[in-house]
PDB file of C-alpha atoms in Angstrom:
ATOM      1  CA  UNK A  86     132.653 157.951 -58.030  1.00  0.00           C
ATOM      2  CA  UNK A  87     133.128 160.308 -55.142  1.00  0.00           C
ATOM      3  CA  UNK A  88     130.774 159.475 -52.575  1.00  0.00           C
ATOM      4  CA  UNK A  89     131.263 162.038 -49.314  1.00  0.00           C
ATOM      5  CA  UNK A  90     129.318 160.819 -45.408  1.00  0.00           C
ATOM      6  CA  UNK A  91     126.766 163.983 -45.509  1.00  0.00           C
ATOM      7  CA  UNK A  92     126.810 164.816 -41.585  1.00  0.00           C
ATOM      8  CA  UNK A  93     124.791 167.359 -39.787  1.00  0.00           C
ATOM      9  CA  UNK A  94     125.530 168.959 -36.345  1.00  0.00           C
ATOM     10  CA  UNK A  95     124.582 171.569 -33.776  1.00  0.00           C
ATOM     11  CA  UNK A  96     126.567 174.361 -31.780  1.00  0.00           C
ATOM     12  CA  UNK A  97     123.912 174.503 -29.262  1.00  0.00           C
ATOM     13  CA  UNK A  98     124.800 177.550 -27.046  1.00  0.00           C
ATOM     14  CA  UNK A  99     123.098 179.052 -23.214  1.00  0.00           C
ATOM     15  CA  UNK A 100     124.444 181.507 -21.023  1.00  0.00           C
ATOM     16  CA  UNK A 101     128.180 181.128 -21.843  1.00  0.00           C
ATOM     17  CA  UNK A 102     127.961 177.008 -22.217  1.00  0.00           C
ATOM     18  CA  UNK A 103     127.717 174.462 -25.116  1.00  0.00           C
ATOM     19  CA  UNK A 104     126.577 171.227 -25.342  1.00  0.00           C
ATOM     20  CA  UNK A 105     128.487 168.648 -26.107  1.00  0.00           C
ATOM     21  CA  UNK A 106     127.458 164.691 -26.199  1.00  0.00           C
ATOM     22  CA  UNK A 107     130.159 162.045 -24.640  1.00  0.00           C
ATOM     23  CA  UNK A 108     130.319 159.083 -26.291  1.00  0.00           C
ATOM     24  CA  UNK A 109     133.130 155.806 -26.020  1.00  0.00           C
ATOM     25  CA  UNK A 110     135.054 155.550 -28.829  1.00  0.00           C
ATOM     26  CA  UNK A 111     137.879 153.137 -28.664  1.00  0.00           C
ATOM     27  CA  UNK A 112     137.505 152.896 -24.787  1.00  0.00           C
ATOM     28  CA  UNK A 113     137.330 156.878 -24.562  1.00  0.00           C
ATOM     29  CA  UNK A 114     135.089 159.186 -23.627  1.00  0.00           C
ATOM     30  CA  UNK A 115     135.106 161.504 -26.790  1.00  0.00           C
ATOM     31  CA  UNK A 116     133.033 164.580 -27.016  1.00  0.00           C
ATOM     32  CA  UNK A 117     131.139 165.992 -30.067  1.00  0.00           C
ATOM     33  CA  UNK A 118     128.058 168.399 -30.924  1.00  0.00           C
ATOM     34  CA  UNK A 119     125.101 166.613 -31.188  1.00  0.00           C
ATOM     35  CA  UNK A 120     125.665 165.430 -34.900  1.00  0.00           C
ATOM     36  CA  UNK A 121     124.886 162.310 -36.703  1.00  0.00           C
ATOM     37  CA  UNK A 122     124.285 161.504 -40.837  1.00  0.00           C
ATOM     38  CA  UNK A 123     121.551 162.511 -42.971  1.00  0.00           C
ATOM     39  CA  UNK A 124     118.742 159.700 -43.612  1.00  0.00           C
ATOM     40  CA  UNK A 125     117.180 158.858 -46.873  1.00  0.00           C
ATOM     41  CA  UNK A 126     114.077 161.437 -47.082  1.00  0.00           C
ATOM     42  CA  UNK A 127     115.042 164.171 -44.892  1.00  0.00           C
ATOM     43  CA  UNK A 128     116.177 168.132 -45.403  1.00  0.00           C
ATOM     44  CA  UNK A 129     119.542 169.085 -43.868  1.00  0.00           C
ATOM     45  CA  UNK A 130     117.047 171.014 -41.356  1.00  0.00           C
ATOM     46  CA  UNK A 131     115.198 168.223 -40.108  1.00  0.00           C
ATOM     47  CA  UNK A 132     118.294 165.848 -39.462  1.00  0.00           C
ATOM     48  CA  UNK A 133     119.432 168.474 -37.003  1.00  0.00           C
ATOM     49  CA  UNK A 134     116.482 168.264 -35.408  1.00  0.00           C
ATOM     50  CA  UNK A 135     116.407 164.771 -35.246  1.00  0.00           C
ATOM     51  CA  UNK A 136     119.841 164.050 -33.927  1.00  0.00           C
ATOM     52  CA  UNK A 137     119.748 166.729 -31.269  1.00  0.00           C
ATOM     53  CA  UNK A 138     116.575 165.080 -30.352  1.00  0.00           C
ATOM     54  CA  UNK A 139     118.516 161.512 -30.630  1.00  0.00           C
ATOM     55  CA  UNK A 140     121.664 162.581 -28.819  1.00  0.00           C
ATOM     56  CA  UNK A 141     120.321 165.008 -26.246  1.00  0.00           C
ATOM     57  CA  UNK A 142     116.664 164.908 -25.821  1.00  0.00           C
ATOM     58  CA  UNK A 143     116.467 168.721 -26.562  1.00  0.00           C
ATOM     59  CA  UNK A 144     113.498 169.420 -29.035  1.00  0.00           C
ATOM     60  CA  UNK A 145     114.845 172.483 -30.914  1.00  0.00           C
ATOM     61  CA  UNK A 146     115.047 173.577 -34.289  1.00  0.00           C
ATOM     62  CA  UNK A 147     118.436 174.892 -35.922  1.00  0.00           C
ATOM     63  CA  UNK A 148     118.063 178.928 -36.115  1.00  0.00           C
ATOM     64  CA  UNK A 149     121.122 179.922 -38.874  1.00  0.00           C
ATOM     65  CA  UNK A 150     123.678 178.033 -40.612  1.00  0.00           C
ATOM     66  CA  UNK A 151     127.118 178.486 -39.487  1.00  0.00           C
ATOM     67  CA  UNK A 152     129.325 176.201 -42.162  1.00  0.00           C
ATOM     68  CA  UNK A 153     129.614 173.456 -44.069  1.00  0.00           C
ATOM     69  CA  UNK A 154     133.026 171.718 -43.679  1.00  0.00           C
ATOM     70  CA  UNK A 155     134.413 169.387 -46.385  1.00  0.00           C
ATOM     71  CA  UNK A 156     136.841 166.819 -44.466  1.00  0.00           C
ATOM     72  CA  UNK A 157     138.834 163.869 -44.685  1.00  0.00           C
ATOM     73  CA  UNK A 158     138.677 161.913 -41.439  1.00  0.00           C
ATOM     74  CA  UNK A 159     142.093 159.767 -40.711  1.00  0.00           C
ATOM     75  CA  UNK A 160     140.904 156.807 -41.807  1.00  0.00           C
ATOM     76  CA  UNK A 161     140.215 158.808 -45.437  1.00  0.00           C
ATOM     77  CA  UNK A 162     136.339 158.852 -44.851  1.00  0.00           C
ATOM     78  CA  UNK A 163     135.494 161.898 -46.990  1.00  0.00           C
ATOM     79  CA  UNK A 164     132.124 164.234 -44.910  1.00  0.00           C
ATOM     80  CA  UNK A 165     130.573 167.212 -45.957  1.00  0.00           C
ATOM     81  CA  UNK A 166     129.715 168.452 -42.494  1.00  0.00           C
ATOM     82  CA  UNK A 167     126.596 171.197 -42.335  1.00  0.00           C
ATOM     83  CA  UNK A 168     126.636 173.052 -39.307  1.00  0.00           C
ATOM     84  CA  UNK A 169     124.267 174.920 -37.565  1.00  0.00           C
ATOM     85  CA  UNK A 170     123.108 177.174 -34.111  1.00  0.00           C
ATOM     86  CA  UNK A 171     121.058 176.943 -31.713  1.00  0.00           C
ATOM     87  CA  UNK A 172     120.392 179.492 -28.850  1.00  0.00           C
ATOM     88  CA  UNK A 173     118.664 179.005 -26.005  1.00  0.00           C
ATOM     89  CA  UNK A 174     117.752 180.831 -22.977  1.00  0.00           C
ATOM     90  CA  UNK A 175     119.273 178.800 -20.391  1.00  0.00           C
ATOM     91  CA  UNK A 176     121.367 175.328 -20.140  1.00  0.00           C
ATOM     92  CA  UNK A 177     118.765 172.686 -19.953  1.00  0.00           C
ATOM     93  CA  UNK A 178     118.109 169.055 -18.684  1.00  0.00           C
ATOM     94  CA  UNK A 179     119.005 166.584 -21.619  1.00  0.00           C
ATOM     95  CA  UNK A 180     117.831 162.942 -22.058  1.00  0.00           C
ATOM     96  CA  UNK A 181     119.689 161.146 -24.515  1.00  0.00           C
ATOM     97  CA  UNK A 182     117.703 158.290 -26.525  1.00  0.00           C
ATOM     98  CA  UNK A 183     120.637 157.342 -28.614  1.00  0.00           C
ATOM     99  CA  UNK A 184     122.626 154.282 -26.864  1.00  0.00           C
ATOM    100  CA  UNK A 185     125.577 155.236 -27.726  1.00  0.00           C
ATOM    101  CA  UNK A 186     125.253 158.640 -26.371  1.00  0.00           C
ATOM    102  CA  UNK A 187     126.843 158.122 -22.554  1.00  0.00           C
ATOM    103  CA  UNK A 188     126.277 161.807 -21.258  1.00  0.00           C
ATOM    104  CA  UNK A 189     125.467 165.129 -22.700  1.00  0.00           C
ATOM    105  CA  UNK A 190     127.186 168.322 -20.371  1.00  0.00           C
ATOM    106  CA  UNK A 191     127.029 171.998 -20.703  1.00  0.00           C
ATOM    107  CA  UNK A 192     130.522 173.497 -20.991  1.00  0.00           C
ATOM    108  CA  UNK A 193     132.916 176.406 -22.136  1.00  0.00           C
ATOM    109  CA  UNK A 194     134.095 177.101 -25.131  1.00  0.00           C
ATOM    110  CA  UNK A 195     137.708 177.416 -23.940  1.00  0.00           C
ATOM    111  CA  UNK A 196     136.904 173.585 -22.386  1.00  0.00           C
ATOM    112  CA  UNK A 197     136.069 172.249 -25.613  1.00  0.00           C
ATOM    113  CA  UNK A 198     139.296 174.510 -27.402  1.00  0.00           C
ATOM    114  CA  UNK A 199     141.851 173.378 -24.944  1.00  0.00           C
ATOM    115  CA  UNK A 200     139.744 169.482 -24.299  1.00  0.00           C
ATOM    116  CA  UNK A 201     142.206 166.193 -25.490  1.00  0.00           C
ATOM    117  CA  UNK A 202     139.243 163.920 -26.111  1.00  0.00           C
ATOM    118  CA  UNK A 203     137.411 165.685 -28.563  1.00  0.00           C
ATOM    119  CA  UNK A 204     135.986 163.553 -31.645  1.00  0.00           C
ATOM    120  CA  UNK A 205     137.238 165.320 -34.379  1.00  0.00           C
ATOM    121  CA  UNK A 206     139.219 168.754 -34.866  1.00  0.00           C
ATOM    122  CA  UNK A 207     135.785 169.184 -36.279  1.00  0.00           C
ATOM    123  CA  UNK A 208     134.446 170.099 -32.686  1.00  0.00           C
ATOM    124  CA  UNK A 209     137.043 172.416 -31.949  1.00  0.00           C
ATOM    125  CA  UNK A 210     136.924 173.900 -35.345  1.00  0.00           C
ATOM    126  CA  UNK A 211     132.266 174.568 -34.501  1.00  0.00           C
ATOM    127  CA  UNK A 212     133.031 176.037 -31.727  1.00  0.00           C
ATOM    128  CA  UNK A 213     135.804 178.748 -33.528  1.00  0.00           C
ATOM    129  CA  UNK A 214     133.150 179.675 -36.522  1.00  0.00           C
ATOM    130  CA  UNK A 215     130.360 180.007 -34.250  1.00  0.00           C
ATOM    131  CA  UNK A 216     132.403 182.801 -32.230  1.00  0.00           C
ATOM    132  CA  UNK A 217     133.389 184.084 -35.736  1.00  0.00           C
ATOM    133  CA  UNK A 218     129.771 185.772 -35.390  1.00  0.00           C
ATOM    134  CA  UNK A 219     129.388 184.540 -38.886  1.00  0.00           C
ATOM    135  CA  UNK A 220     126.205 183.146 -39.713  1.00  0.00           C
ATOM    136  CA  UNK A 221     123.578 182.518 -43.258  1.00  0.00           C
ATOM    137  CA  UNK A 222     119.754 182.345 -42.808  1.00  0.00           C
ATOM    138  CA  UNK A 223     118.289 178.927 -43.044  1.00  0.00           C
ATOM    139  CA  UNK A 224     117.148 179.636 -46.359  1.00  0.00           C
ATOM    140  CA  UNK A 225     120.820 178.964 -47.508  1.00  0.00           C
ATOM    141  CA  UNK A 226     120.500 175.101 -47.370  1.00  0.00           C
ATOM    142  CA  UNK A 227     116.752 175.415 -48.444  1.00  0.00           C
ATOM    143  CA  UNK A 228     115.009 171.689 -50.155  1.00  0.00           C
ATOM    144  CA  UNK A 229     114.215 171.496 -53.653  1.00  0.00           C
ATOM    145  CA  UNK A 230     111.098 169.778 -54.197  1.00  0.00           C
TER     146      UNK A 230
END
């Protein structure tokens, strides 16, 4: 039986800058949106809350749903990827509580577009549907029950 990773993640977006969370992988600083996997007994929503919280500090709910991205990672680890904005008035302090989480910074899109140590194509890939203007109310991804 198929069996996709269902993964959440932010475009968090101030004044012209995104966040992004560095994390070592392999030795390298990588970066990534603040993303993680959904948990047994959570909505889509409340992951996103809870790994921007995790990764960044940043207590902020997801305001529309950008995309949801079916991939195939290298190493042929299917994800269904749900992405989602956030906009907030200014850049902000961050505070990461996640260990493996080495940094959060507030960059440009054209940083993360042209950047060599991004995570996945994934990242690059946010940041191009987010400018798209395209976005769904929250309602899209709504619970059942």
């Amino acid at each position: 039986m198929f069996k996709p990773h269902v993964t959440v993640a932010c475009v968090v977006h101030a004044q012209g800058k995104f966040l992004v969370v560095e994390e070592t992988i392999r030795d390298k600083a990588t970066w990534n949106q603040p993303a993680g996997h959904l948990e047994a007994n959570e909505t889509l929503l409340e992951a996103a809350g809870r790994e921007l919280w995790e990764e960044t500090g940043i207590r902020a709910v997801p305001q529309e749903f950008v995309r949801m991205h079916q991939w195939t990672a290298p190493d042929k680890t299917p994800f269904l990827r749900f992405l989602f904005a956030i906009e907030l008035d200014a850049p902000c302090a961050t505070e990461p509580h996640d260990s493996d989480i080495d940094r959060c910074l507030w960059v440009t899109a054209d940083e993360i577009l042209t950047a060599d140590n991004l995570r996945s194509p994934l990242v690059a890939e946010s940041i191009r549907c987010w400018q798209s203007g395209v976005r769904w109310p929250l309602e899209i991804v709504g619970a059942f029950n």
